[in-house]
mmCIF file with all atom_site columns, C-alpha atoms in Angstrom:
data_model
loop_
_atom_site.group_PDB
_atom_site.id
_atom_site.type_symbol
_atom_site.label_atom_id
_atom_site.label_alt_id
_atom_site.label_comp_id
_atom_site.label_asym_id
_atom_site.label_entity_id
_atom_site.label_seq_id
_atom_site.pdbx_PDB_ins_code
_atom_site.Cartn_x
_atom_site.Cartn_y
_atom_site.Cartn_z
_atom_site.occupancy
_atom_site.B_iso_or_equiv
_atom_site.pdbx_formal_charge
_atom_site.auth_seq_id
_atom_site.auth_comp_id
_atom_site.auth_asym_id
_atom_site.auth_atom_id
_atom_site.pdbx_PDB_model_num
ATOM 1   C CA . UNK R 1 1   ? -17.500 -48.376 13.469 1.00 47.00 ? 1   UNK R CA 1
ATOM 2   C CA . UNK R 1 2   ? -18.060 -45.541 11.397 1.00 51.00 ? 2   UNK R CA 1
ATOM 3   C CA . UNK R 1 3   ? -15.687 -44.217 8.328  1.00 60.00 ? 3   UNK R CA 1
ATOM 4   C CA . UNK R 1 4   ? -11.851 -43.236 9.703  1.00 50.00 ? 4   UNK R CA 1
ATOM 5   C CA . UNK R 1 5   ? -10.369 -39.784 9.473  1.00 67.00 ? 5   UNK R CA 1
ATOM 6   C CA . UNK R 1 6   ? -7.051  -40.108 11.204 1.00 89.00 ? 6   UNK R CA 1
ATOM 7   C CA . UNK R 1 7   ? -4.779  -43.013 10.509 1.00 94.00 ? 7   UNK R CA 1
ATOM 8   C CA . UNK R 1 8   ? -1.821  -43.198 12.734 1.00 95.00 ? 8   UNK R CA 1
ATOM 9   C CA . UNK R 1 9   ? 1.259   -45.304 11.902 1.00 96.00 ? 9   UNK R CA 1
ATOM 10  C CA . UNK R 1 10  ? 3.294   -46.756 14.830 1.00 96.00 ? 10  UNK R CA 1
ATOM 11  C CA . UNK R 1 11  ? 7.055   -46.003 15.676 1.00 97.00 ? 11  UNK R CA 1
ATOM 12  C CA . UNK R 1 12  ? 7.141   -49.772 15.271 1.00 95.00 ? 12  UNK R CA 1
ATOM 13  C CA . UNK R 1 13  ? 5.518   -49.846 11.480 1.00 97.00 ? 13  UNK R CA 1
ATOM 14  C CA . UNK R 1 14  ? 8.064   -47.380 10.530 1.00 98.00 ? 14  UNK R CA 1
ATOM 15  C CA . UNK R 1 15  ? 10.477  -49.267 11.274 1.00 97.00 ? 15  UNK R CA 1
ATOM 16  C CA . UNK R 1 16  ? 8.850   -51.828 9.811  1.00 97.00 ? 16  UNK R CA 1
ATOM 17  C CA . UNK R 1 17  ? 8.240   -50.173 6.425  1.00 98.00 ? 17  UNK R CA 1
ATOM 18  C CA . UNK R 1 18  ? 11.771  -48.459 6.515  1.00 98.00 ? 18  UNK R CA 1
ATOM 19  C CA . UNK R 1 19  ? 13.276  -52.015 6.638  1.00 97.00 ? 19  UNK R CA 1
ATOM 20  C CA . UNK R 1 20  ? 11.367  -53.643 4.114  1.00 98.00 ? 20  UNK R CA 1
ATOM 21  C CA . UNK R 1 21  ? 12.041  -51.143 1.446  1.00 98.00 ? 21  UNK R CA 1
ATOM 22  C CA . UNK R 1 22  ? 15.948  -51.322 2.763  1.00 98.00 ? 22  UNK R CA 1
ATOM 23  C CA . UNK R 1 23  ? 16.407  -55.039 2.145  1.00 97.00 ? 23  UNK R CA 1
ATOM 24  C CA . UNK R 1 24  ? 14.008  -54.236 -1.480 1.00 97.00 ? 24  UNK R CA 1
ATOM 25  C CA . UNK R 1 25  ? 16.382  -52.045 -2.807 1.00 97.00 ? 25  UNK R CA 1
ATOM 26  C CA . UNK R 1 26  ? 19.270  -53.425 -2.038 1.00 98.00 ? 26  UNK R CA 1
ATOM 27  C CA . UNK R 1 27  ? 17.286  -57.346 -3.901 1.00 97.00 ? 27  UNK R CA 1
ATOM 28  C CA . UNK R 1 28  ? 15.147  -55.634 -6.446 1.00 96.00 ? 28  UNK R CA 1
ATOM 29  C CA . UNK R 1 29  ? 16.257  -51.674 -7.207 1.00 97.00 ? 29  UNK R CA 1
ATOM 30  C CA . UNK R 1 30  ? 14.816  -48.763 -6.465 1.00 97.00 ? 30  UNK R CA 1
ATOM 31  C CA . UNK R 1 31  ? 11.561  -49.027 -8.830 1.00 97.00 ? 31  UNK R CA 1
ATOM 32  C CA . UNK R 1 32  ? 10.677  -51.769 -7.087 1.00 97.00 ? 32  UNK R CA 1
ATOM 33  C CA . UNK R 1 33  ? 11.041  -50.298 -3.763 1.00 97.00 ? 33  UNK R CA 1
ATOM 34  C CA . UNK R 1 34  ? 8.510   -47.764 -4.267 1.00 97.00 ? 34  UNK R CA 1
ATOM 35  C CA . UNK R 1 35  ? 6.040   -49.616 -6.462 1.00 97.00 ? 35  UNK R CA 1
ATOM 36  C CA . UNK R 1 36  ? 5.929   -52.177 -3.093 1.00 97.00 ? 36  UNK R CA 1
ATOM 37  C CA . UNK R 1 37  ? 5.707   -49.557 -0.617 1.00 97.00 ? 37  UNK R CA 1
ATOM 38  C CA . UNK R 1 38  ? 3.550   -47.179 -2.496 1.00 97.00 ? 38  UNK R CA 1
ATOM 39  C CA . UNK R 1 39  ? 1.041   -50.496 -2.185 1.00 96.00 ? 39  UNK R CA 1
ATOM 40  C CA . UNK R 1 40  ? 1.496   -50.677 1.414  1.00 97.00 ? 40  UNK R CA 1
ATOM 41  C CA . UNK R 1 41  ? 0.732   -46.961 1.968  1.00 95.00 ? 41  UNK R CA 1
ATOM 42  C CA . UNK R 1 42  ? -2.233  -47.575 -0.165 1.00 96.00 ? 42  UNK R CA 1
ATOM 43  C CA . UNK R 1 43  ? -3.776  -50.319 1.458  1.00 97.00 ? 43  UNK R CA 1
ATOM 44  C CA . UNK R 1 44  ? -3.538  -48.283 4.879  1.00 96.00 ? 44  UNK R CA 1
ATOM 45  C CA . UNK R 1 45  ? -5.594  -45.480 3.123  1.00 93.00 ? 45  UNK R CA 1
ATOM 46  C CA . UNK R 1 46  ? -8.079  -47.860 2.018  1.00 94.00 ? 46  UNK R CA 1
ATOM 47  C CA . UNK R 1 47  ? -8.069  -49.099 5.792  1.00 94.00 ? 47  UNK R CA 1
ATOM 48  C CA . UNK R 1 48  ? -8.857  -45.899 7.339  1.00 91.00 ? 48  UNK R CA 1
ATOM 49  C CA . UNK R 1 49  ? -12.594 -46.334 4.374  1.00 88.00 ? 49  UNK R CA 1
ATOM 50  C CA . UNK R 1 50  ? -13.077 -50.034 4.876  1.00 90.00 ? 50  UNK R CA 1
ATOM 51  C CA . UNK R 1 51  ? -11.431 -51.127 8.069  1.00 91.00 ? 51  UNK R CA 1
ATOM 52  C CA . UNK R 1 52  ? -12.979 -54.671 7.701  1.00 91.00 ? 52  UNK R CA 1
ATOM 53  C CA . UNK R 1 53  ? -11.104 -55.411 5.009  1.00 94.00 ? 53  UNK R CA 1
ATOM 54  C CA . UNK R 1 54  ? -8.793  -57.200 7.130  1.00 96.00 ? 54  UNK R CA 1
ATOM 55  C CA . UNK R 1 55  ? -9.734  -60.166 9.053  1.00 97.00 ? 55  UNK R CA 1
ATOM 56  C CA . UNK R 1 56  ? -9.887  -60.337 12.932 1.00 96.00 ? 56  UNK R CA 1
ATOM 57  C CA . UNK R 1 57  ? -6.971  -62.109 14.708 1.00 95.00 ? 57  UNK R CA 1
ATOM 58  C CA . UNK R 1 58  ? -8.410  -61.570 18.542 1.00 93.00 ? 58  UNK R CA 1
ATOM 59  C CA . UNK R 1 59  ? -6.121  -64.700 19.195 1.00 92.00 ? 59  UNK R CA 1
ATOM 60  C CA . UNK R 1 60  ? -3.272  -62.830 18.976 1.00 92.00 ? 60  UNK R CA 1
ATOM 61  C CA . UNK R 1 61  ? -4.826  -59.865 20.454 1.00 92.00 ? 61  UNK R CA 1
ATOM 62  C CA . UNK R 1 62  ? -7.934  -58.064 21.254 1.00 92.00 ? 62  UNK R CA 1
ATOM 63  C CA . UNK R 1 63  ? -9.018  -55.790 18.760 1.00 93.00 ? 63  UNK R CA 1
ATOM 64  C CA . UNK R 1 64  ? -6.794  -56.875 16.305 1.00 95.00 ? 64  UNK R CA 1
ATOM 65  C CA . UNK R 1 65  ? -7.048  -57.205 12.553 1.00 96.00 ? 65  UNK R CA 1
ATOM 66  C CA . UNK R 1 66  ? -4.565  -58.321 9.780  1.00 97.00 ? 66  UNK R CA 1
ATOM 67  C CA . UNK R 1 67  ? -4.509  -57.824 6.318  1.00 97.00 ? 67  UNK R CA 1
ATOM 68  C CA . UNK R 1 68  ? -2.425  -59.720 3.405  1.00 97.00 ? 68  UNK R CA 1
ATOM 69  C CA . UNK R 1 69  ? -0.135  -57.225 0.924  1.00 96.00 ? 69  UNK R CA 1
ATOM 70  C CA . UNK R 1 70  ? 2.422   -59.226 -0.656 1.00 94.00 ? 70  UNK R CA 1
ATOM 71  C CA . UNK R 1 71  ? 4.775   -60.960 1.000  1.00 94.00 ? 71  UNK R CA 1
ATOM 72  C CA . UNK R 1 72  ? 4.097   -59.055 4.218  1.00 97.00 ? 72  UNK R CA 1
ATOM 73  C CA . UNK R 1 73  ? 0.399   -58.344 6.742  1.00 97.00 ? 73  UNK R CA 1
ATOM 74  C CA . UNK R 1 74  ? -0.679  -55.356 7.715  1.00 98.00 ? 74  UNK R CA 1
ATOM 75  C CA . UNK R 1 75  ? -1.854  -55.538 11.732 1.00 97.00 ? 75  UNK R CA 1
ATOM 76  C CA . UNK R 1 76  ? -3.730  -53.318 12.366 1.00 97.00 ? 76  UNK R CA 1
ATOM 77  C CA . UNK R 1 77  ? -6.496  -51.779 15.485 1.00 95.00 ? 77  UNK R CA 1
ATOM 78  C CA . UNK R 1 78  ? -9.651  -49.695 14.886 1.00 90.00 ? 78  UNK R CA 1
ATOM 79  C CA . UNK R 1 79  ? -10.188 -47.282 17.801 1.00 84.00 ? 79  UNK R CA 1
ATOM 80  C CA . UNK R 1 80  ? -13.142 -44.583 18.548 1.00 80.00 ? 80  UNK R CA 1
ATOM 81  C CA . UNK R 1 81  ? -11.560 -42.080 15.604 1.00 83.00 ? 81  UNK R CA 1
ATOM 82  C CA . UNK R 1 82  ? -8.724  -43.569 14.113 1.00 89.00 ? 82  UNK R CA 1
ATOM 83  C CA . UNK R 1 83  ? -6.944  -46.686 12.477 1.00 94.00 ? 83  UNK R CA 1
ATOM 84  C CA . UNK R 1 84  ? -3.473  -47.356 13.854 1.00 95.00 ? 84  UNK R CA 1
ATOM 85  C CA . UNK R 1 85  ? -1.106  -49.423 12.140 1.00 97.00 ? 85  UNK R CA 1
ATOM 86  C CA . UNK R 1 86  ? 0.801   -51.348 14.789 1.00 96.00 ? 86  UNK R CA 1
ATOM 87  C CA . UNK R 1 87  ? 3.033   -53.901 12.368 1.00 96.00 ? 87  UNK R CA 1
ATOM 88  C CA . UNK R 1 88  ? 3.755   -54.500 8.478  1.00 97.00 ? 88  UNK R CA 1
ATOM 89  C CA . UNK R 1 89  ? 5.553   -57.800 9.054  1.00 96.00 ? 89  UNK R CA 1
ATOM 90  C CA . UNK R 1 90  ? 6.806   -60.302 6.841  1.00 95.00 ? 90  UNK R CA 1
ATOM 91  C CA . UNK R 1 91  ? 4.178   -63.537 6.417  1.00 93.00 ? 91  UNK R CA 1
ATOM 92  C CA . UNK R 1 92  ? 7.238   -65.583 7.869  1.00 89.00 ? 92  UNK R CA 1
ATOM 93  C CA . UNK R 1 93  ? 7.888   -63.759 11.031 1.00 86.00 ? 93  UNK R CA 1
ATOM 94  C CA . UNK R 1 94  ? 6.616   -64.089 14.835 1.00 81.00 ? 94  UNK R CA 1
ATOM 95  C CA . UNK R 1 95  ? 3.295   -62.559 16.252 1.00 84.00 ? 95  UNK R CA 1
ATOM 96  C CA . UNK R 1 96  ? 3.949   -62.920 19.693 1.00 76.00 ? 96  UNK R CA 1
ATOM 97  C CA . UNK R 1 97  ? 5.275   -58.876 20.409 1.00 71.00 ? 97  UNK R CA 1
ATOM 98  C CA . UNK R 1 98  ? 1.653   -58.066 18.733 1.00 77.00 ? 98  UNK R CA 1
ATOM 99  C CA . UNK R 1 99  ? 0.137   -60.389 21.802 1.00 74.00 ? 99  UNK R CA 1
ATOM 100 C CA . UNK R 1 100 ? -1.577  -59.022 25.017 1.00 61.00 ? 100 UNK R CA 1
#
C-alpha cells in the first residue's frame, strides 16, 4: 500500500491513550506523562510513512498489525487511504475485543 495521508484514531484509542496518561501522572508526574504519550503520538505519525513497521497479527484479526511502544502495542489497520488506530493497550491485557 502506498504512503498514508489520513490517520484516524478510534473512540476506543482515546480512551485508551486518555487512560494511560491518567494512571502516568498520577505514578510518574506530569513530565513523564507527556514524554510517554508524545512517543505514542509519534509512532502513529511514523505509521501513517511506514505502515509495516508493525508486524501482522491476522490471528487476532484480519488486517491487523501491532506495534511495540513501551509498556503498551499499538494495533493498528491499513485501509485504501488511511491508517486507523483501533487500540494502544497495555502488553499485559486481552486481545480478544480486537478479534473478528
Amino acid at each position: 500500500m502506498s504512503k498514508y495521508r489520513t490517520l484516524r484514531v478510534s473512540d476506543s484509542a482515546k480512551a485508551d491513550l486518555k487512560q494511560i496518561g491518567n494512571y502516568t501522572r498520577r505514578k510518574w508526574g506530569a513530565a513523564q506523562t507527556r514524554k510517554y504519550l508524545g512517543g505514542l503520538r509519534d509512532k502513529f505519525k511514523a505509521l501513517t510513512n511506514s505502515p509495516g513497521l508493525g508486524a501482522p497479527r491476522d490471528e487476532i484479526a484480519t488486517n491487523l498489525r501491532a506495534l511495540p511502544v513501551g509498556k503498551h502495542i499499538i494495533y493498528y489497520r491499513e485501509t485504501d487511504d488511511n491508517l486507523e488506530i483501533l487500540r494502544v493497550l497495555h502488553k499485559s491485557m486481552d486481545v480478544a475485543p480486537l478479534k473478528n
